[in-house]
Short mmCIF file of C-alpha atoms and ligand atoms in Angstrom, two decimals:
data_model
loop_
_atom_site.label_atom_id
_atom_site.label_comp_id
_atom_site.label_asym_id
_atom_site.label_seq_id
_atom_site.Cartn_x
_atom_site.Cartn_y
_atom_site.Cartn_z
CA MET A 1 12.76 33.90 16.00
CA MET A 2 10.45 32.66 13.27
CA LYS A 3 7.99 35.51 13.61
CA LYS A 4 10.51 38.01 12.27
CA ASN A 5 10.51 36.39 8.83
CA ILE A 6 8.65 38.54 6.39
CA SER A 7 7.92 37.05 2.99
CA PRO A 8 9.89 38.82 0.28
CA LEU A 9 8.00 40.24 -2.67
CA ASN A 10 10.15 38.62 -5.30
CA TRP A 11 12.24 35.58 -6.10
CA PRO A 12 15.96 36.00 -5.45
CA GLU A 13 16.85 34.99 -9.03
CA PRO A 14 15.06 35.03 -12.39
CA ILE A 15 12.66 32.11 -12.70
CA VAL A 16 13.43 29.42 -15.25
CA ARG A 17 10.59 27.07 -16.16
CA VAL A 18 11.71 23.47 -15.85
CA GLN A 19 9.37 22.61 -18.69
CA SER A 20 11.37 24.91 -20.99
CA LEU A 21 14.64 23.40 -19.78
CA SER A 22 13.27 19.95 -20.45
CA GLU A 23 12.63 20.93 -24.05
CA THR A 24 16.14 22.28 -24.59
CA CYS A 25 18.34 20.04 -22.43
CA ILE A 26 18.96 16.93 -24.44
CA ASP A 27 21.64 15.10 -22.50
CA SER A 28 22.59 17.18 -19.48
CA ILE A 29 20.94 19.38 -16.87
CA PRO A 30 22.06 22.75 -15.46
CA GLU A 31 24.22 22.54 -12.35
CA ARG A 32 21.56 24.23 -10.23
CA TYR A 33 19.47 21.07 -10.42
CA ILE A 34 22.22 18.62 -9.51
CA LYS A 35 21.72 17.37 -5.96
CA PRO A 36 24.57 16.60 -3.57
CA LEU A 37 25.51 12.90 -3.67
CA THR A 38 23.69 12.06 -0.42
CA ASP A 39 20.37 13.39 -1.73
CA ARG A 40 20.41 11.74 -5.13
CA PRO A 41 17.84 9.03 -5.69
CA SER A 42 18.87 5.44 -6.07
CA ILE A 43 16.58 4.70 -8.95
CA ASN A 44 15.18 1.13 -8.90
CA SER A 45 16.29 0.54 -5.31
CA SER A 46 12.87 -0.71 -4.25
CA SER A 47 11.63 -2.41 -7.36
CA SER A 48 10.43 -5.50 -5.49
CA SER A 49 6.74 -6.07 -6.02
CA SER A 50 5.96 -7.52 -2.59
CA ASP A 51 3.26 -5.79 -0.51
CA ALA A 52 5.78 -4.96 2.18
CA ASN A 53 7.25 -2.62 -0.38
CA ASN A 54 4.16 -0.51 -0.83
CA ILE A 55 2.18 1.73 1.50
CA PRO A 56 -1.03 0.12 2.89
CA ILE A 57 -4.09 0.04 0.62
CA ILE A 58 -7.33 0.51 2.56
CA ASP A 59 -10.89 -0.03 1.34
CA LEU A 60 -13.14 2.64 2.84
CA ARG A 61 -16.31 0.68 2.12
CA GLY A 62 -16.00 -0.75 5.60
CA LEU A 63 -16.72 2.67 7.09
CA LEU A 64 -20.24 2.59 5.66
CA TYR A 65 -21.27 -0.41 7.79
CA HIS A 66 -21.99 1.70 10.83
CA GLY A 67 -24.20 -0.34 13.15
CA ASP A 68 -25.03 -2.86 10.43
CA PRO A 69 -25.67 -6.17 12.26
CA ASP A 70 -24.68 -8.12 9.13
CA HIS A 71 -21.15 -6.67 9.18
CA PRO A 72 -20.23 -6.20 12.82
CA GLU A 73 -16.51 -6.26 12.18
CA ALA A 74 -16.20 -4.37 8.90
CA ARG A 75 -16.08 -0.84 10.29
CA ALA A 76 -13.89 -1.73 13.25
CA SER A 77 -11.44 -3.48 10.96
CA THR A 78 -11.20 -0.47 8.62
CA LEU A 79 -10.63 1.85 11.58
CA ARG A 80 -7.86 -0.43 12.79
CA GLN A 81 -6.15 -0.54 9.41
CA ILE A 82 -6.20 3.25 9.22
CA SER A 83 -4.87 3.54 12.76
CA GLU A 84 -1.96 1.24 11.98
CA ALA A 85 -1.18 2.97 8.71
CA CYS A 86 -1.11 6.36 10.46
CA LYS A 87 1.30 5.07 13.08
CA GLU A 88 3.52 2.86 10.94
CA TRP A 89 3.67 4.77 7.68
CA GLY A 90 2.04 8.19 7.91
CA PHE A 91 0.83 7.29 4.39
CA PHE A 92 -1.83 5.03 2.88
CA GLN A 93 -3.90 4.65 -0.27
CA ILE A 94 -7.68 4.63 -0.10
CA VAL A 95 -10.10 2.94 -2.51
CA ASN A 96 -13.92 3.09 -2.53
CA HIS A 97 -13.61 6.59 -1.10
CA GLY A 98 -16.77 7.90 -2.79
CA VAL A 99 -15.16 10.38 -5.22
CA SER A 100 -16.09 9.64 -8.81
CA PRO A 101 -13.24 8.17 -10.91
CA ASP A 102 -14.37 10.33 -13.83
CA LEU A 103 -14.02 13.46 -11.76
CA MET A 104 -10.54 12.39 -10.67
CA ASP A 105 -9.43 11.78 -14.25
CA MET A 106 -11.01 14.99 -15.43
CA ALA A 107 -9.29 17.03 -12.73
CA ARG A 108 -5.86 15.61 -13.54
CA GLU A 109 -6.25 15.80 -17.31
CA THR A 110 -7.60 19.35 -17.17
CA TRP A 111 -4.49 20.41 -15.30
CA ARG A 112 -2.26 18.46 -17.66
CA LYS A 113 -3.78 20.53 -20.47
CA PHE A 114 -2.99 23.70 -18.56
CA PHE A 115 0.70 22.78 -18.48
CA HIS A 116 0.61 22.13 -22.21
CA LEU A 117 -0.70 25.60 -23.01
CA PRO A 118 1.75 28.04 -24.66
CA MET A 119 4.25 29.51 -22.20
CA GLU A 120 3.02 33.12 -22.71
CA LEU A 121 -0.41 32.10 -21.45
CA LYS A 122 0.95 30.37 -18.36
CA GLN A 123 3.28 33.27 -17.61
CA GLN A 124 0.26 35.49 -16.99
CA TYR A 125 -0.18 33.51 -13.78
CA ALA A 126 3.48 33.63 -12.67
CA ASN A 127 3.59 33.55 -8.88
CA SER A 128 5.66 35.36 -6.26
CA PRO A 129 6.89 34.20 -2.85
CA LYS A 130 4.41 36.54 -1.18
CA THR A 131 1.46 34.15 -1.48
CA TYR A 132 2.77 31.47 -3.83
CA GLU A 133 -0.53 31.53 -5.70
CA GLY A 134 -0.20 30.84 -9.40
CA TYR A 135 2.36 29.28 -11.72
CA GLY A 136 5.65 28.58 -9.98
CA SER A 137 8.97 26.83 -10.41
CA ARG A 138 10.62 26.99 -7.01
CA LEU A 139 9.82 26.63 -3.31
CA GLY A 140 11.80 28.76 -0.89
CA VAL A 141 13.68 31.98 -1.52
CA GLU A 142 17.23 31.10 -0.58
CA LYS A 143 19.63 32.64 -3.07
CA GLY A 144 21.76 30.05 -4.83
CA ALA A 145 19.61 27.11 -3.66
CA ILE A 146 19.75 23.84 -5.59
CA LEU A 147 16.39 23.59 -7.33
CA ASP A 148 13.92 20.78 -7.98
CA TRP A 149 13.01 19.45 -11.41
CA SER A 150 9.37 20.59 -11.45
CA ASP A 151 6.94 23.39 -12.11
CA TYR A 152 3.68 23.75 -10.21
CA TYR A 153 0.44 25.67 -9.85
CA PHE A 154 -0.74 26.64 -6.38
CA LEU A 155 -4.16 27.99 -5.44
CA HIS A 156 -6.48 28.45 -2.49
CA TYR A 157 -9.85 26.73 -2.31
CA LEU A 158 -10.77 27.64 1.28
CA PRO A 159 -11.30 29.82 3.25
CA LEU A 160 -13.60 31.70 0.89
CA SER A 161 -11.82 34.94 1.82
CA LEU A 162 -8.69 33.61 0.08
CA LYS A 163 -10.44 31.95 -2.87
CA ASP A 164 -9.90 34.15 -5.90
CA TYR A 165 -10.92 32.95 -9.35
CA ASN A 166 -8.66 35.57 -10.89
CA LYS A 167 -5.73 33.58 -9.58
CA TRP A 168 -7.07 30.33 -11.07
CA PRO A 169 -6.35 29.67 -14.73
CA ALA A 170 -9.07 30.75 -17.17
CA LEU A 171 -7.92 27.98 -19.49
CA PRO A 172 -8.71 25.18 -20.18
CA PRO A 173 -12.26 26.62 -20.09
CA SER A 174 -13.54 23.94 -17.72
CA CYS A 175 -10.69 24.34 -15.24
CA ARG A 176 -12.49 26.46 -12.63
CA GLU A 177 -15.67 24.44 -12.75
CA VAL A 178 -13.89 21.09 -12.55
CA PHE A 179 -11.70 22.17 -9.69
CA ASP A 180 -14.67 23.64 -7.80
CA GLU A 181 -16.39 20.27 -7.88
CA TYR A 182 -13.19 18.39 -7.12
CA GLY A 183 -12.55 20.66 -4.12
CA ARG A 184 -16.07 20.15 -2.80
CA GLU A 185 -15.72 16.37 -2.94
CA LEU A 186 -12.28 16.35 -1.38
CA VAL A 187 -13.29 18.61 1.50
CA LYS A 188 -16.09 16.14 2.25
CA LEU A 189 -13.73 13.18 2.11
CA CYS A 190 -11.17 14.91 4.34
CA GLY A 191 -13.97 15.62 6.85
CA ARG A 192 -14.76 11.89 6.99
CA LEU A 193 -11.11 11.00 7.47
CA MET A 194 -10.69 13.60 10.22
CA LYS A 195 -13.46 11.84 12.16
CA VAL A 196 -11.81 8.47 11.73
CA LEU A 197 -8.45 9.83 12.88
CA SER A 198 -10.06 11.47 15.93
CA LEU A 199 -11.85 8.26 16.94
CA ASN A 200 -8.65 6.29 16.45
CA LEU A 201 -6.88 8.68 18.84
CA GLU A 202 -9.69 7.95 21.36
CA LEU A 203 -10.94 11.51 21.05
CA GLU A 204 -14.44 12.83 20.26
CA GLU A 205 -15.09 12.37 16.56
CA ASP A 206 -15.12 16.14 15.95
CA PHE A 207 -11.96 16.75 17.90
CA LEU A 208 -9.49 17.26 15.05
CA GLN A 209 -11.96 19.20 12.95
CA ASN A 210 -12.62 21.55 15.87
CA GLY A 211 -8.89 21.78 16.53
CA PHE A 212 -8.52 22.94 12.90
CA GLY A 213 -11.10 25.68 13.43
CA GLY A 214 -14.39 23.85 12.78
CA GLU A 215 -16.01 25.05 9.57
CA ASP A 216 -13.31 27.62 8.90
CA ILE A 217 -10.58 25.30 7.74
CA GLY A 218 -8.17 26.02 4.91
CA ALA A 219 -7.75 23.99 1.75
CA CYS A 220 -5.40 24.52 -1.15
CA LEU A 221 -4.13 22.70 -4.19
CA ARG A 222 -0.67 22.26 -5.61
CA VAL A 223 -0.59 20.75 -9.04
CA ASN A 224 2.88 19.38 -9.65
CA PHE A 225 4.26 19.09 -13.17
CA TYR A 226 7.42 17.00 -13.51
CA PRO A 227 8.82 17.31 -17.03
CA LYS A 228 11.01 14.60 -18.56
CA CYS A 229 14.56 14.81 -17.33
CA PRO A 230 17.65 13.65 -19.25
CA LYS A 231 19.55 12.95 -15.98
CA PRO A 232 17.01 11.61 -13.47
CA GLU A 233 19.76 10.03 -11.35
CA LEU A 234 21.26 13.45 -10.54
CA THR A 235 18.19 15.36 -9.39
CA LEU A 236 14.77 15.16 -7.71
CA GLY A 237 11.35 16.32 -8.87
CA LEU A 238 10.60 17.39 -5.33
CA SER A 239 13.12 17.29 -2.49
CA SER A 240 12.47 15.43 0.71
CA HIS A 241 9.89 17.18 2.89
CA SER A 242 6.95 16.56 5.16
CA ASP A 243 3.71 18.35 4.32
CA PRO A 244 3.27 21.39 6.56
CA GLY A 245 -0.54 21.31 6.75
CA GLY A 246 -3.05 18.95 8.29
CA MET A 247 -3.65 16.14 5.86
CA THR A 248 -2.91 15.70 2.15
CA LEU A 249 -4.91 13.82 -0.48
CA LEU A 250 -2.67 13.17 -3.44
CA LEU A 251 -4.00 12.21 -6.83
CA PRO A 252 -0.96 10.75 -8.58
CA ASP A 253 -0.37 10.36 -12.29
CA ASP A 254 -2.19 7.33 -13.70
CA GLN A 255 0.76 6.33 -15.90
CA VAL A 256 3.98 7.18 -14.11
CA ALA A 257 5.19 6.43 -10.58
CA GLY A 258 7.52 8.86 -8.81
CA LEU A 259 6.51 9.39 -5.19
CA GLN A 260 8.88 7.88 -2.63
CA VAL A 261 8.06 7.59 1.07
CA ARG A 262 10.66 7.25 3.79
CA LYS A 263 10.51 4.04 5.79
CA GLY A 264 13.39 4.00 8.26
CA ASP A 265 16.50 4.39 6.14
CA ASN A 266 14.80 3.31 2.92
CA TRP A 267 12.81 5.10 0.27
CA ILE A 268 9.76 3.13 -0.86
CA THR A 269 8.43 3.94 -4.35
CA VAL A 270 4.64 4.07 -4.10
CA LYS A 271 2.78 1.96 -6.64
CA PRO A 272 -0.45 3.83 -7.17
CA VAL A 273 -3.69 1.82 -7.35
CA PRO A 274 -5.95 3.12 -10.15
CA HIS A 275 -8.38 5.76 -8.84
CA ALA A 276 -7.08 5.57 -5.29
CA PHE A 277 -6.04 8.66 -3.36
CA ILE A 278 -2.78 8.67 -1.46
CA VAL A 279 -3.44 10.08 2.03
CA ASN A 280 -0.71 11.43 4.26
CA ILE A 281 -0.50 13.00 7.67
CA GLY A 282 0.90 16.54 7.78
CA ASP A 283 2.88 18.38 10.44
CA GLN A 284 -0.21 19.93 12.08
CA ILE A 285 -1.73 16.52 12.87
CA GLN A 286 1.64 15.39 14.18
CA VAL A 287 1.50 18.34 16.59
CA LEU A 288 -2.18 17.92 17.58
CA SER A 289 -1.70 14.18 18.15
CA ASN A 290 1.45 14.83 20.20
CA ALA A 291 3.37 12.70 17.67
CA ILE A 292 1.19 9.59 17.96
CA TYR A 293 0.80 10.21 14.23
CA LYS A 294 3.84 11.45 12.35
CA SER A 295 4.12 13.42 9.18
CA VAL A 296 6.48 11.30 7.16
CA GLU A 297 9.16 12.52 4.76
CA HIS A 298 8.61 11.96 1.09
CA ARG A 299 10.14 13.06 -2.21
CA VAL A 300 9.62 12.63 -5.92
CA ILE A 301 11.93 11.10 -8.51
CA VAL A 302 11.72 11.95 -12.19
CA ASN A 303 12.44 9.98 -15.32
CA SER A 304 13.78 10.47 -18.81
CA ASN A 305 10.87 9.38 -20.93
CA LYS A 306 7.63 10.47 -19.30
CA GLU A 307 6.32 13.66 -17.78
CA ARG A 308 4.24 13.28 -14.61
CA VAL A 309 1.31 15.28 -13.22
CA SER A 310 0.02 15.03 -9.64
CA LEU A 311 -2.58 16.97 -7.65
CA ALA A 312 -1.81 17.51 -3.97
CA PHE A 313 -4.86 18.74 -2.05
CA PHE A 314 -3.89 20.15 1.34
CA TYR A 315 -6.49 20.21 4.13
CA ASN A 316 -5.26 22.68 6.74
CA PRO A 317 -6.21 24.35 10.01
CA ARG A 318 -7.46 27.91 9.75
CA GLY A 319 -4.49 30.20 9.83
CA ASP A 320 -4.93 32.15 13.03
CA ILE A 321 -5.54 29.66 15.82
CA PRO A 322 -2.72 28.16 17.87
CA ILE A 323 -2.10 24.49 17.10
CA GLU A 324 -0.73 22.48 20.01
CA PRO A 325 -0.91 18.92 21.34
CA ALA A 326 -4.42 17.85 22.44
CA LYS A 327 -4.66 18.09 26.25
CA GLU A 328 -6.18 14.60 26.25
CA LEU A 329 -2.99 13.22 24.73
CA VAL A 330 -0.61 14.90 27.14
CA LYS A 331 0.11 12.71 30.17
CA GLU A 332 2.69 12.64 32.89
CA ASP A 333 4.73 10.08 30.99
CA LYS A 334 3.95 11.75 27.64
CA PRO A 335 4.56 15.48 28.02
CA ALA A 336 3.57 17.91 25.29
CA LEU A 337 6.25 17.60 22.63
CA TYR A 338 5.53 20.88 20.81
CA THR A 339 4.96 24.51 21.59
CA ALA A 340 1.88 26.18 20.09
CA MET A 341 2.06 28.00 16.79
CA THR A 342 -0.56 29.20 14.33
CA PHE A 343 -0.50 27.71 10.85
CA ASP A 344 -0.02 31.19 9.32
CA GLU A 345 3.21 31.58 11.27
CA TYR A 346 4.32 28.06 10.47
CA ARG A 347 3.66 28.51 6.78
CA ARG A 348 5.58 31.77 6.64
CA PHE A 349 8.60 29.94 7.94
CA ILE A 350 8.22 27.10 5.42
CA ARG A 351 7.82 29.51 2.55
CA MET A 352 11.21 31.05 3.23
CA LYS A 353 13.09 27.78 3.47
CA GLY A 354 11.48 25.47 0.91
CA PRO A 355 11.51 21.70 1.33
CA CYS A 356 13.93 20.56 4.08
CA GLY A 357 13.04 17.10 5.32
CA LYS A 358 11.38 17.35 8.72
CA SER A 359 13.40 20.25 10.07
CA HIS A 360 10.36 22.53 10.34
CA VAL A 361 8.27 20.43 12.70
CA GLU A 362 11.40 19.41 14.59
CA SER A 363 12.05 23.06 15.28
CA LEU A 364 8.73 23.26 17.19
CA LYS A 365 9.97 20.77 19.80
CA SER A 366 9.49 22.06 23.32
CA PRO A 367 12.78 22.89 25.00
CA ARG A 368 13.66 20.38 27.73
C1 OGA B 1 3.55 17.49 -2.53
C2 OGA B 1 4.01 16.11 -2.82
C3 OGA B 1 4.08 14.24 -4.32
C4 OGA B 1 3.89 13.90 -5.76
O1 OGA B 1 3.06 18.15 -3.48
O2 OGA B 1 3.66 17.91 -1.36
O3 OGA B 1 4.57 15.51 -1.95
O4 OGA B 1 3.83 12.70 -6.03
N1 OGA B 1 3.78 15.59 -4.04
O5 OGA B 1 3.83 14.79 -6.59
NI1 NI B 2 4.32 16.48 -0.05
#
């Protein structure tokens, strides 16, 4: 059923940049951005400052004490914290992850500058639903869909066959160089985390990486730009979704919160720790782990007085290999929950529908 979807060449309606709307809408927003009552955010609902109201914060320094007799417990304890976070939350923040804070700030601020360039310059990179690469303002191609209050820039970092500097902005002048270095560092960090996740699943440390295609993995970036919104209580910056890929490293704005993570029936507003990355499990690791780890729904709220910029780095399987539950994790009392699908096929499906909670991965459930 899904394989028949062919990506259309164009958007179903003319694209309106949310950034332009934000500059002209003073005290109302167009109807197309008004969410149905059940989807609207309850702003301030989780303003408590207790730790139970934030995703776990994990110090990765413990991973460095491999076989160090002075710190016998440090590594094991870090592994345990990550294991619990993957099972309980699907989300955690990492500190002491080895990526330079200056590089993180530079990456985010370089992209912020991009969004503040004149509109004519940005329009040269306008994207289409065919590949999504470039400057965009909607996800999904359903005619008449209610839209999110954000613009974005999407680009491929890996595989090299998809990396195309012509699709990356030429301005600000440092953009390509900064993102090249940022990508290199994040691929390394994701590789380390993939090992930890494999070990925590009691698999060989290279298991997940090999399941993703070894060296030939995919990696892409979505920079999200959430302009100020005069009616934040009526809309969302990004509708509820789970990330389709393997694992996401999110660099949030350093000034403005906005990401909310589902915990049961509640939405928890993440309080970012300075220079931490927010890590989350994507649908492909949910499938490979036979749902021991779950990709958790999340969404973004906006606000009336501050714009917000975030960088979501997606670490994905290569596109053409079937992803299915690890044989080692399929037992008589735990049958395989999902049928195999390549990430290319999966992504084609997602690109038609846009963000829809967890309906995509649910649709892979094996018939019983
Ligand atoms: C995403 C995402 C969250 C944010 O880009 O998939 O969930 O805080 N972003 O921008
Ligand atoms: Ni996401």
